[in-house]
Amino acid sequence: MNASPRPSPTTEPGTGRSALSRRGFATAVIGATAVTGLPAATAQAATARAGSATPAAPGAFDPRDWTSVRDQFALSRDYLQFSAYVLASHPRQVREAIDRTRDQLDADPIAVGAGFVDEDRSLEVRTSLAGYLGCHADHVALTDSTTMSLALLYGGLKLRPGQEILTSEHDFYATHQALRLRNQRDGTPVRKIRLYGDPARATTDEIVSRIVRALTPHTRVLALTWVNSDNGVKLPARAVADALREVNARRARADHVLLCLDGVHGFAAENVTMEGLGCDFFATSTHKWLHGPRGTGLLWGKPEHWPLVRPVIPNFSREGYEGWVGGRDPVAAPAILGTPGGYHSFEHRWAVPEAVRFHEMIGRARVTARIKSQAALLKDGLRRLPGVRVLTPDDPSMSAGVVCCTVEGWTAARAEHELRAAHRVIATETPYAEPHLRFGPTVVTGPEQTAKVVRAVAALR
Ligand SMILES: Cc1ncc(COP(=O)(O)O)c(C=O)c1O
């Protein structure tokens, strides 16, 4: 995979001899296989797929067994980890991939492929993420976080004077601040609307109709968050995209409304592809629900829309370099040019495929079902408690793994502290103007622990 040229002809610069030595690429290829242990992992995945016919060796990771899944994490056993998605703890195979690469980088960074252009290893990472998202590697830019992806997107989108960005009052700091910076830079109008009254009762019809009513001929961008991290509402992205398609059918192409999502709390919690989701741009990190390497993220865009994003940070690619040497604009897939350059914490970036493999060994559908069934238990249990108001919709189509509530007489910060200190439950206060108490069941938690969490909240008196 790594030795091949770019997977799409659009990425071939076709500009003659590369000014860069090919030795670096060949070395990277050898390094990639040795470092990430691809054949071994592939064999493991095949074992997982084979099901009960091939029982796991004693002590080995058995992706069918939730206890074994939990055992892959070094997360403290002293607590019930209901916020493990906030910043990932790495499962064993990710930790080991990181350790191997770190050792190699410490020994000889050039030999392992950390040259000016790390494109072979980057291609492996983009290919792995593209496989997960159901898209092409050329449409995936690598970043360090959702926040960086949003900044590159909203900072770089080419808009005509007067074209506006519509967002919601419910969105997170990362979106709001990226839009504020954009507005300060060039005056791009930014407008905020409410998408629902009571989040717990939010419906697809309500959200879609409020959005459609708010659109004006000047609205070019709809900047939203797929799963809200303050109340757990999951936006009906597909329905919004379908409504926009009707609106866009009546508009000139240059005026189409683009649906841009901060997707971080749906990515790897929900089991969808980019096509199924229906958005135009999707920003996420891998260091939440995928339990990927900390400091890794991506920006995906539909191929027809990527050219609208002007790169902000110089890219370290062969094409970028050749363009510079040749004194001209680089020719490459926009997502490649949109991947910020500079040397990175490569031991983390290059371990992303291992996180994808871990997730897929367990099974995407199983992960989602595990998260959703616990979220349902949690919401049901919390709702029965006097003085507790659950903000997250019951409807599984309107919610994912984030579960938020308020507890009468308790600030979220005090509740977070008490749950940790007295009940050994890790929940978090949401980082919003009016914070709520937030839980997130993941693959490291289970139904029995969820029941304990409900009892712990009941004991907040
Ligand atoms: C909705 C939302 N977007 C983005 C972020 C930041 O994520 P990242 O670290 O990937 O930038 C958070 C919280 O950490 C969040 O809740």
XYZ file of N, CA and C in Angstrom, residues 105-200:
288
model
N 12.094 6.628 16.228
C 12.366 8.052 15.995
C 13.516 8.519 16.881
N 13.535 8.029 18.094
C 14.622 8.424 18.993
C 15.961 7.885 18.493
N 15.915 6.712 17.850
C 17.170 6.108 17.390
C 17.651 6.729 16.075
N 16.716 6.967 15.152
C 17.130 7.431 13.827
C 15.903 7.979 13.080
N 15.555 9.233 13.330
C 14.321 9.787 12.747
C 14.295 9.753 11.225
N 15.436 9.901 10.579
C 15.450 9.934 9.118
C 15.116 8.552 8.565
N 15.724 7.523 9.162
C 15.507 6.168 8.641
C 14.055 5.737 8.747
N 13.365 6.242 9.745
C 11.998 5.770 9.947
C 10.993 6.545 9.093
N 11.473 7.538 8.366
C 10.584 8.200 7.411
C 10.142 9.586 7.824
N 10.725 10.123 8.891
C 10.314 11.456 9.338
C 11.104 12.527 8.596
N 11.140 12.414 7.287
C 11.841 13.414 6.492
C 10.946 14.622 6.284
N 11.384 15.473 5.411
C 10.605 16.670 5.103
C 9.215 16.280 4.602
N 9.180 15.178 3.860
C 7.915 14.685 3.323
C 7.637 13.312 3.923
N 6.586 13.227 4.737
C 6.278 11.921 5.342
C 5.114 11.271 4.601
N 5.048 11.524 3.292
C 3.796 11.231 2.592
C 3.433 9.751 2.539
N 4.419 8.864 2.535
C 4.039 7.455 2.496
C 3.291 7.065 3.764
N 3.809 7.524 4.896
C 3.144 7.212 6.150
C 1.819 7.969 6.248
N 1.791 9.198 5.756
C 0.542 9.969 5.786
C -0.517 9.303 4.923
N -0.062 8.765 3.801
C -1.017 8.094 2.905
C -1.633 6.886 3.609
N -0.803 6.170 4.349
C -1.326 5.018 5.089
C -2.391 5.482 6.093
N -2.125 6.600 6.737
C -3.066 7.120 7.742
C -4.353 7.599 7.060
N -4.191 8.358 5.978
C -5.378 8.862 5.293
C -6.199 7.716 4.695
N -5.504 6.689 4.201
C -6.205 5.544 3.620
C -7.001 4.808 4.690
N -6.396 4.670 5.847
C -7.070 3.973 6.932
C -8.319 4.754 7.369
N -8.183 6.060 7.526
C -9.335 6.876 7.933
C -10.403 6.901 6.832
N -9.934 6.951 5.579
C -10.886 6.966 4.465
C -11.680 5.662 4.442
N -10.998 4.556 4.728
C -11.699 3.267 4.790
C -12.777 3.308 5.856
N -12.442 3.931 6.961
C -13.409 4.001 8.064
C -14.591 4.907 7.716
N -14.293 6.020 7.035
C -15.348 6.995 6.709
C -16.110 6.619 5.441
N -15.579 5.634 4.698
C -16.218 5.245 3.442
C -15.988 6.281 2.363
N -14.803 6.833 2.305
C -14.519 7.845 1.290
C -13.126 7.588 0.699
N -12.640 8.515 -0.098
C -11.336 8.365 -0.734
C -10.269 9.085 0.083
N -9.093 8.495 0.117
C -7.999 9.078 0.912
C -7.656 10.503 0.480
N -7.882 10.797 -0.797
C -7.545 12.136 -1.289
C -8.434 13.227 -0.704
N -9.496 12.814 -0.044
C -10.444 13.818 0.470
C -10.338 13.973 1.978
N -9.281 13.393 2.545
C -9.079 13.441 3.996
C -7.784 14.196 4.294
N -7.921 15.355 4.927
C -6.738 16.096 5.389
C -6.455 15.689 6.825
N -5.177 15.542 7.149
C -4.803 15.166 8.513
C -4.555 16.423 9.340
N -5.076 16.411 10.552
C -4.893 17.552 11.454
C -4.547 17.017 12.844
N -4.473 17.933 13.790
C -4.173 17.514 15.158
C -5.418 17.366 16.017
N -6.524 17.928 15.570
C -7.728 17.956 16.418
C -8.923 18.444 15.617
N -10.092 18.286 16.194
C -11.302 18.863 15.601
C -11.151 20.374 15.512
N -10.621 20.943 16.572
C -10.481 22.401 16.637
C -9.618 22.902 15.483
N -8.523 22.201 15.228
C -7.664 22.608 14.115
C -8.400 22.433 12.779
N -9.139 21.348 12.658
C -9.886 21.106 11.412
C -10.899 22.220 11.169
N -11.608 22.605 12.231
C -12.617 23.662 12.079
C -11.958 24.989 11.727
N -10.818 25.255 12.345
C -10.120 26.510 12.079
C -9.647 26.562 10.631
N -9.139 25.421 10.126
C -8.684 25.381 8.734
C -9.864 25.570 7.786
N -10.989 24.950 8.157
C -12.171 25.030 7.299
C -12.763 26.439 7.302
N -13.112 26.924 8.488
C -13.791 28.221 8.545
C -12.832 29.380 8.267
N -11.568 29.162 8.519
C -10.579 30.191 8.192
C -10.285 30.224 6.701
N -10.408 29.062 6.033
C -9.960 28.972 4.647
C -11.054 29.035 3.597
N -12.317 28.835 4.001
C -13.398 28.786 2.997
C -13.487 30.082 2.196
N -13.501 29.932 0.891
C -13.622 31.124 0.036
C -15.094 31.545 -0.008
N -15.361 32.732 0.461
C -16.728 33.252 0.440
C -16.737 34.593 -0.278
N -17.835 34.851 -0.969
C -17.960 36.156 -1.616
C -18.381 37.193 -0.577
N -18.048 38.448 -0.791
C -18.480 39.485 0.156
C -20.002 39.416 0.333
N -20.437 39.456 1.571
C -21.882 39.414 1.853
C -22.395 38.018 2.140
N -21.698 36.979 1.682
C -22.161 35.618 1.986
C -21.972 35.363 3.480
N -22.967 34.754 4.082
C -22.920 34.604 5.544
C -22.763 33.148 5.976
N -22.361 33.020 7.230
C -22.283 31.703 7.873
C -23.366 31.655 8.933
N -24.181 30.607 8.861
C -25.243 30.408 9.851
C -24.805 29.300 10.797
N -24.870 29.590 12.085
C -24.537 28.556 13.066
C -25.637 28.525 14.119
N -25.439 27.728 15.158
C -26.487 27.658 16.175
C -25.977 28.201 17.503
N -26.916 28.584 18.346
C -26.548 29.041 19.695
C -25.991 27.900 20.529
N -26.271 26.665 20.111
C -25.894 25.507 20.933
C -24.462 25.045 20.675
N -23.830 25.608 19.641
C -22.530 25.055 19.250
C -21.442 25.303 20.280
N -20.366 24.549 20.114
C -19.245 24.571 21.059
C -18.305 25.718 20.722
N -17.508 26.053 21.689
C -16.486 27.093 21.587
C -15.672 26.993 20.296
N -15.266 25.773 19.922
C -14.350 25.622 18.776
C -14.981 26.184 17.499
N -16.270 25.904 17.291
C -16.963 26.448 16.116
C -17.177 27.954 16.276
N -17.725 28.350 17.414
C -18.032 29.775 17.604
C -16.784 30.642 17.490
N -15.703 30.196 18.088
C -14.500 31.018 18.084
C -13.861 31.043 16.688
N -13.899 29.908 15.982
C -13.357 29.891 14.615
C -14.143 30.885 13.751
N -15.460 30.943 13.976
C -16.292 31.862 13.183
C -16.063 33.312 13.608
N -15.856 33.504 14.904
C -15.570 34.863 15.379
C -14.260 35.379 14.765
N -13.274 34.503 14.711
C -11.983 34.894 14.127
C -12.148 35.222 12.644
N -12.966 34.413 11.982
C -13.222 34.664 10.563
C -13.888 36.026 10.382
N -14.865 36.277 11.221
C -15.575 37.558 11.135
C -14.620 38.726 11.391
N -13.734 38.543 12.379
C -12.791 39.632 12.678
C -11.809 39.850 11.529
N -11.471 38.767 10.847
C -10.472 38.861 9.775
C -11.026 39.582 8.559
N -12.231 39.176 8.107
C -12.700 39.765 6.835
C -14.160 40.212 6.880
N -14.738 40.237 8.076
C -16.097 40.771 8.190
C -17.189 39.804 7.772
N -16.853 38.544 7.490
C -17.885 37.574 7.101
C -19.003 37.568 8.146
N -20.239 37.826 7.725
C -21.336 37.837 8.700
C -21.583 36.438 9.274
N -21.782 36.393 10.581
C -22.079 35.127 11.262
C -23.366 35.322 12.054
N -24.317 34.422 11.851
C -25.607 34.541 12.542
C -25.863 33.257 13.307
N -26.453 33.413 14.512
C -26.735 32.236 15.344
C -28.236 32.075 15.536
N -28.688 30.829 15.428
C -30.118 30.572 15.686
C -30.258 29.458 16.719
N -31.432 29.393 17.330
C -31.740 28.252 18.198
C -32.352 27.167 17.317
N -31.933 25.932 17.546
C -32.421 24.827 16.716
C -33.591 24.098 17.365
N -33.725 24.278 18.683
C -34.812 23.607 19.412
C -35.062 24.371 20.701
N -36.256 24.124 21.275
C -36.548 24.722 22.567
C -35.943 23.870 23.657
N -36.639 22.792 24.001
C -36.164 21.865 25.034
C -35.326 20.784 24.345
N -34.023 20.689 24.665
C -33.205 19.687 23.961
C -33.740 18.272 24.114
N -34.278 17.941 25.281
C -34.759 16.570 25.521
C -35.902 16.200 24.584
